[in-house]
Amino acid sequence: MLIPVVEQGLEKLLRDALPLPEHIGDVSFDPPSRTWAAQLSRVTVNLLLFGVGRSGQPPRASGERIGPDGRVERRPPLPMVELNYLVSAWAGNVRDEHELLGDVLSCIVTNQVLPSECLSVELPATVQIALAPQDHGRAKDVFAAVDGSLRASFEIVVTTALDGLDWHEVAPRVERITALAAPMPSSGAASTGTR
């Protein structure tokens, strides 16, 4: 469920910020192959998910909650994951594509966290958006892998917590400690027992 929620949020962010209403253009997550590109008839921003992996960020503590039976529940810290997208713009000519790509780039740079109003459900951590460092060969490799034509593009890394671990009931809290004491044997009794 995580990836569809993130992608719906990215689409909403781009449509609101560019603006790119549905009657004017599309936001696509399809592989931008030559066949796909040949069928385009509208301005399109493409975000190709080409990598999913564990983030170097520390796991996110999820805290506690009250379960359906009224008892306190806890779960292990949630691992942080990274989603790598190659972003490209598709329009009638190169000038329009570059202008659209520049607008998308500005939107990404000014929104380093996906606004909560863009998400259809609440996630356990913020959704961070970052422009990835330039890797001159990666875009070429990705476009070649999907049988697409190389074009101007940039990579973004989306990082958030993976909400997939189960909640477990927490043991009751210790509220009182009772000490039990027994008399110690006297020193005389201990010495008479050994000769």
mmCIF file of C-alpha atoms in Angstrom:
data_model
loop_
_atom_site.group_PDB
_atom_site.id
_atom_site.type_symbol
_atom_site.label_atom_id
_atom_site.label_comp_id
_atom_site.label_asym_id
_atom_site.label_seq_id
_atom_site.Cartn_x
_atom_site.Cartn_y
_atom_site.Cartn_z
ATOM 1 C CA MET A 1 0.000 0.000 0.000
ATOM 2 C CA LEU A 2 2.945 2.344 0.627
ATOM 3 C CA ILE A 3 3.994 2.868 -2.996
ATOM 4 C CA PRO A 4 0.493 3.660 -4.370
ATOM 5 C CA VAL A 5 -0.091 6.154 -1.524
ATOM 6 C CA VAL A 6 3.243 7.868 -2.227
ATOM 7 C CA GLU A 7 2.575 7.980 -5.972
ATOM 8 C CA GLN A 8 -0.912 9.423 -5.524
ATOM 9 C CA GLY A 9 0.654 12.049 -3.264
ATOM 10 C CA LEU A 10 3.362 12.914 -5.800
ATOM 11 C CA GLU A 11 0.742 13.250 -8.532
ATOM 12 C CA LYS A 12 -1.402 15.548 -6.379
ATOM 13 C CA LEU A 13 1.625 17.679 -5.498
ATOM 14 C CA LEU A 14 2.606 18.102 -9.153
ATOM 15 C CA ARG A 15 -0.932 18.781 -10.354
ATOM 16 C CA ASP A 16 -1.446 21.448 -7.680
ATOM 17 C CA ALA A 17 1.985 23.095 -7.907
ATOM 18 C CA LEU A 18 2.589 23.229 -11.664
ATOM 19 C CA PRO A 19 -0.495 23.496 -12.171
ATOM 20 C CA LEU A 20 -1.309 20.500 -14.342
ATOM 21 C CA PRO A 21 -5.073 19.835 -14.216
ATOM 22 C CA GLU A 22 -6.321 16.499 -15.525
ATOM 23 C CA HIS A 23 -7.956 18.048 -18.598
ATOM 24 C CA ILE A 24 -4.589 19.500 -19.728
ATOM 25 C CA GLY A 25 -2.013 16.803 -19.027
ATOM 26 C CA ASP A 26 -1.066 13.561 -17.360
ATOM 27 C CA VAL A 27 1.192 12.335 -14.598
ATOM 28 C CA SER A 28 2.324 8.832 -15.507
ATOM 29 C CA PHE A 29 4.225 6.108 -13.658
ATOM 30 C CA ASP A 30 4.456 3.812 -16.698
ATOM 31 C CA PRO A 31 7.836 2.793 -18.163
ATOM 32 C CA PRO A 32 8.566 5.429 -20.847
ATOM 33 C CA SER A 33 9.235 2.974 -23.672
ATOM 34 C CA ARG A 34 9.149 3.956 -27.342
ATOM 35 C CA THR A 35 5.726 2.299 -27.681
ATOM 36 C CA TRP A 36 4.399 4.257 -24.682
ATOM 37 C CA ALA A 37 5.851 7.530 -26.026
ATOM 38 C CA ALA A 38 4.296 6.968 -29.473
ATOM 39 C CA GLN A 39 0.822 6.829 -27.899
ATOM 40 C CA LEU A 40 1.117 10.138 -26.030
ATOM 41 C CA SER A 41 -1.243 12.867 -27.148
ATOM 42 C CA ARG A 42 -0.999 15.207 -24.142
ATOM 43 C CA VAL A 43 1.615 16.933 -22.031
ATOM 44 C CA THR A 44 2.904 14.315 -19.570
ATOM 45 C CA VAL A 45 5.192 14.187 -16.575
ATOM 46 C CA ASN A 46 6.625 10.699 -16.147
ATOM 47 C CA LEU A 47 7.956 9.333 -12.854
ATOM 48 C CA LEU A 48 9.471 5.905 -13.399
ATOM 49 C CA LEU A 49 10.018 3.911 -10.222
ATOM 50 C CA PHE A 50 13.246 2.034 -10.950
ATOM 51 C CA GLY A 51 14.652 1.305 -7.512
ATOM 52 C CA VAL A 52 13.390 0.344 -4.063
ATOM 53 C CA GLY A 53 15.754 -0.204 -1.151
ATOM 54 C CA ARG A 54 16.479 0.275 2.517
ATOM 55 C CA SER A 55 17.475 3.787 3.518
ATOM 56 C CA GLY A 56 20.569 4.609 5.533
ATOM 57 C CA GLN A 57 18.369 6.590 7.916
ATOM 58 C CA PRO A 58 17.766 4.967 11.309
ATOM 59 C CA PRO A 59 14.487 3.077 11.788
ATOM 60 C CA ARG A 60 11.503 5.130 12.922
ATOM 61 C CA ALA A 61 10.170 4.406 16.392
ATOM 62 C CA SER A 62 6.437 3.847 16.156
ATOM 63 C CA GLY A 63 5.516 4.420 19.807
ATOM 64 C CA GLU A 64 2.463 2.868 21.400
ATOM 65 C CA ARG A 65 -1.245 2.747 20.713
ATOM 66 C CA ILE A 66 -4.405 1.470 22.365
ATOM 67 C CA GLY A 67 -5.530 -1.720 20.644
ATOM 68 C CA PRO A 68 -9.108 -2.766 19.885
ATOM 69 C CA ASP A 69 -9.357 -4.539 23.247
ATOM 70 C CA GLY A 70 -8.238 -1.420 25.143
ATOM 71 C CA ARG A 71 -4.755 -2.737 25.893
ATOM 72 C CA VAL A 72 -1.507 -0.961 25.054
ATOM 73 C CA GLU A 73 0.264 -2.223 21.926
ATOM 74 C CA ARG A 74 3.748 -1.608 20.560
ATOM 75 C CA ARG A 75 5.662 -2.654 17.467
ATOM 76 C CA PRO A 76 9.342 -2.745 16.507
ATOM 77 C CA PRO A 77 10.924 0.348 14.925
ATOM 78 C CA LEU A 78 9.886 0.714 11.278
ATOM 79 C CA PRO A 79 12.640 0.484 8.645
ATOM 80 C CA MET A 80 13.101 3.509 6.405
ATOM 81 C CA VAL A 81 12.911 2.800 2.674
ATOM 82 C CA GLU A 82 13.945 4.725 -0.435
ATOM 83 C CA LEU A 83 12.003 4.857 -3.692
ATOM 84 C CA ASN A 84 14.061 6.026 -6.685
ATOM 85 C CA TYR A 85 12.209 7.751 -9.534
ATOM 86 C CA LEU A 86 13.516 8.983 -12.874
ATOM 87 C CA VAL A 87 11.530 12.113 -13.761
ATOM 88 C CA SER A 88 11.059 13.236 -17.370
ATOM 89 C CA ALA A 89 8.720 15.573 -19.260
ATOM 90 C CA TRP A 90 6.928 14.842 -22.520
ATOM 91 C CA ALA A 91 5.380 17.532 -24.724
ATOM 92 C CA GLY A 92 5.102 18.568 -28.356
ATOM 93 C CA ASN A 93 8.619 19.998 -28.642
ATOM 94 C CA VAL A 94 11.905 20.100 -26.758
ATOM 95 C CA ARG A 95 11.462 23.697 -25.560
ATOM 96 C CA ASP A 96 8.090 22.870 -23.959
ATOM 97 C CA GLU A 97 9.531 19.695 -22.435
ATOM 98 C CA HIS A 98 12.442 21.573 -20.892
ATOM 99 C CA GLU A 99 10.122 24.259 -19.517
ATOM 100 C CA LEU A 100 7.851 21.597 -17.983
ATOM 101 C CA LEU A 101 10.838 19.681 -16.585
ATOM 102 C CA GLY A 102 12.143 22.917 -15.037
ATOM 103 C CA ASP A 103 8.770 23.537 -13.394
ATOM 104 C CA VAL A 104 8.764 19.996 -11.975
ATOM 105 C CA LEU A 105 12.328 20.475 -10.719
ATOM 106 C CA SER A 106 11.342 23.718 -8.944
ATOM 107 C CA CYS A 107 8.370 21.956 -7.355
ATOM 108 C CA ILE A 108 10.569 19.130 -6.046
ATOM 109 C CA VAL A 109 13.285 21.437 -4.711
ATOM 110 C CA THR A 110 10.776 23.643 -2.865
ATOM 111 C CA ASN A 111 8.844 20.690 -1.398
ATOM 112 C CA GLN A 112 11.358 18.540 0.436
ATOM 113 C CA VAL A 113 8.514 16.918 2.372
ATOM 114 C CA LEU A 114 5.316 15.744 0.717
ATOM 115 C CA PRO A 115 2.519 17.820 2.299
ATOM 116 C CA SER A 116 0.147 15.735 4.414
ATOM 117 C CA GLU A 117 -2.845 17.052 2.448
ATOM 118 C CA CYS A 118 -1.446 15.273 -0.621
ATOM 119 C CA LEU A 119 -1.667 11.874 1.085
ATOM 120 C CA SER A 120 -4.878 9.851 0.983
ATOM 121 C CA VAL A 121 -4.010 8.069 4.250
ATOM 122 C CA GLU A 122 -1.818 8.964 7.204
ATOM 123 C CA LEU A 123 1.625 7.358 7.078
ATOM 124 C CA PRO A 124 3.766 6.625 10.159
ATOM 125 C CA ALA A 125 6.502 9.041 9.023
ATOM 126 C CA THR A 126 6.866 12.058 6.782
ATOM 127 C CA VAL A 127 7.525 11.443 3.105
ATOM 128 C CA GLN A 128 10.833 13.134 2.267
ATOM 129 C CA ILE A 129 11.617 14.126 -1.316
ATOM 130 C CA ALA A 130 15.203 14.822 -2.374
ATOM 131 C CA LEU A 131 16.950 15.507 -5.635
ATOM 132 C CA ALA A 132 19.478 12.695 -6.120
ATOM 133 C CA PRO A 133 23.137 13.450 -6.913
ATOM 134 C CA GLN A 134 23.890 13.493 -10.628
ATOM 135 C CA ASP A 135 24.871 10.080 -11.985
ATOM 136 C CA HIS A 136 25.610 10.584 -15.671
ATOM 137 C CA GLY A 137 25.167 6.946 -16.636
ATOM 138 C CA ARG A 138 22.078 6.050 -14.632
ATOM 139 C CA ALA A 139 19.448 7.820 -16.788
ATOM 140 C CA LYS A 140 20.952 6.284 -19.919
ATOM 141 C CA ASP A 141 20.843 2.810 -18.341
ATOM 142 C CA VAL A 142 17.247 3.224 -17.144
ATOM 143 C CA PHE A 143 15.959 4.467 -20.516
ATOM 144 C CA ALA A 144 17.834 1.640 -22.280
ATOM 145 C CA ALA A 145 16.320 -0.925 -19.905
ATOM 146 C CA VAL A 146 12.753 0.145 -20.759
ATOM 147 C CA ASP A 147 13.523 0.492 -24.496
ATOM 148 C CA GLY A 148 13.040 4.243 -24.374
ATOM 149 C CA SER A 149 14.752 7.220 -25.979
ATOM 150 C CA LEU A 150 17.226 9.097 -23.802
ATOM 151 C CA ARG A 151 15.975 12.555 -22.859
ATOM 152 C CA ALA A 152 16.468 15.270 -20.271
ATOM 153 C CA SER A 153 15.592 13.907 -16.839
ATOM 154 C CA PHE A 154 16.542 13.934 -13.187
ATOM 155 C CA GLU A 155 16.300 11.486 -10.318
ATOM 156 C CA ILE A 156 14.453 11.941 -7.061
ATOM 157 C CA VAL A 157 14.686 9.841 -3.921
ATOM 158 C CA VAL A 158 11.550 9.493 -1.805
ATOM 159 C CA THR A 159 12.189 8.286 1.749
ATOM 160 C CA THR A 160 9.632 7.180 4.332
ATOM 161 C CA ALA A 161 8.944 4.452 6.895
ATOM 162 C CA LEU A 162 7.697 1.062 5.763
ATOM 163 C CA ASP A 163 4.423 0.507 7.600
ATOM 164 C CA GLY A 164 4.314 -3.280 7.574
ATOM 165 C CA LEU A 165 5.174 -4.579 11.036
ATOM 166 C CA ASP A 166 2.561 -6.042 13.367
ATOM 167 C CA TRP A 167 1.505 -4.528 16.683
ATOM 168 C CA HIS A 168 1.977 -6.664 19.801
ATOM 169 C CA GLU A 169 0.397 -6.377 23.209
ATOM 170 C CA VAL A 170 2.680 -4.820 25.796
ATOM 171 C CA ALA A 171 3.167 -6.612 29.120
ATOM 172 C CA PRO A 172 1.376 -4.851 31.970
ATOM 173 C CA ARG A 173 3.405 -2.120 33.652
ATOM 174 C CA VAL A 174 4.956 -2.849 37.038
ATOM 175 C CA GLU A 175 3.050 -0.753 39.555
ATOM 176 C CA ARG A 176 4.283 -2.175 42.856
ATOM 177 C CA ILE A 177 7.233 -4.198 44.049
ATOM 178 C CA THR A 178 6.809 -6.320 47.184
ATOM 179 C CA ALA A 179 9.853 -7.616 48.989
ATOM 180 C CA LEU A 180 9.687 -10.913 50.853
ATOM 181 C CA ALA A 181 12.147 -11.343 53.698
ATOM 182 C CA ALA A 182 13.068 -14.400 55.778
ATOM 183 C CA PRO A 183 15.107 -14.346 58.983
ATOM 184 C CA MET A 184 18.809 -14.959 58.483
ATOM 185 C CA PRO A 185 20.286 -17.858 60.467
ATOM 186 C CA SER A 186 22.264 -16.686 63.476
ATOM 187 C CA SER A 187 26.030 -16.873 63.306
ATOM 188 C CA GLY A 188 26.152 -19.325 66.249
ATOM 189 C CA ALA A 189 23.958 -21.881 64.456
ATOM 190 C CA ALA A 190 26.135 -21.705 61.395
ATOM 191 C CA SER A 191 29.377 -22.267 63.334
ATOM 192 C CA THR A 192 28.089 -25.279 65.335
ATOM 193 C CA GLY A 193 27.195 -27.154 62.185
ATOM 194 C CA THR A 194 30.799 -27.446 60.994
ATOM 195 C CA ARG A 195 33.773 -28.952 62.888
#
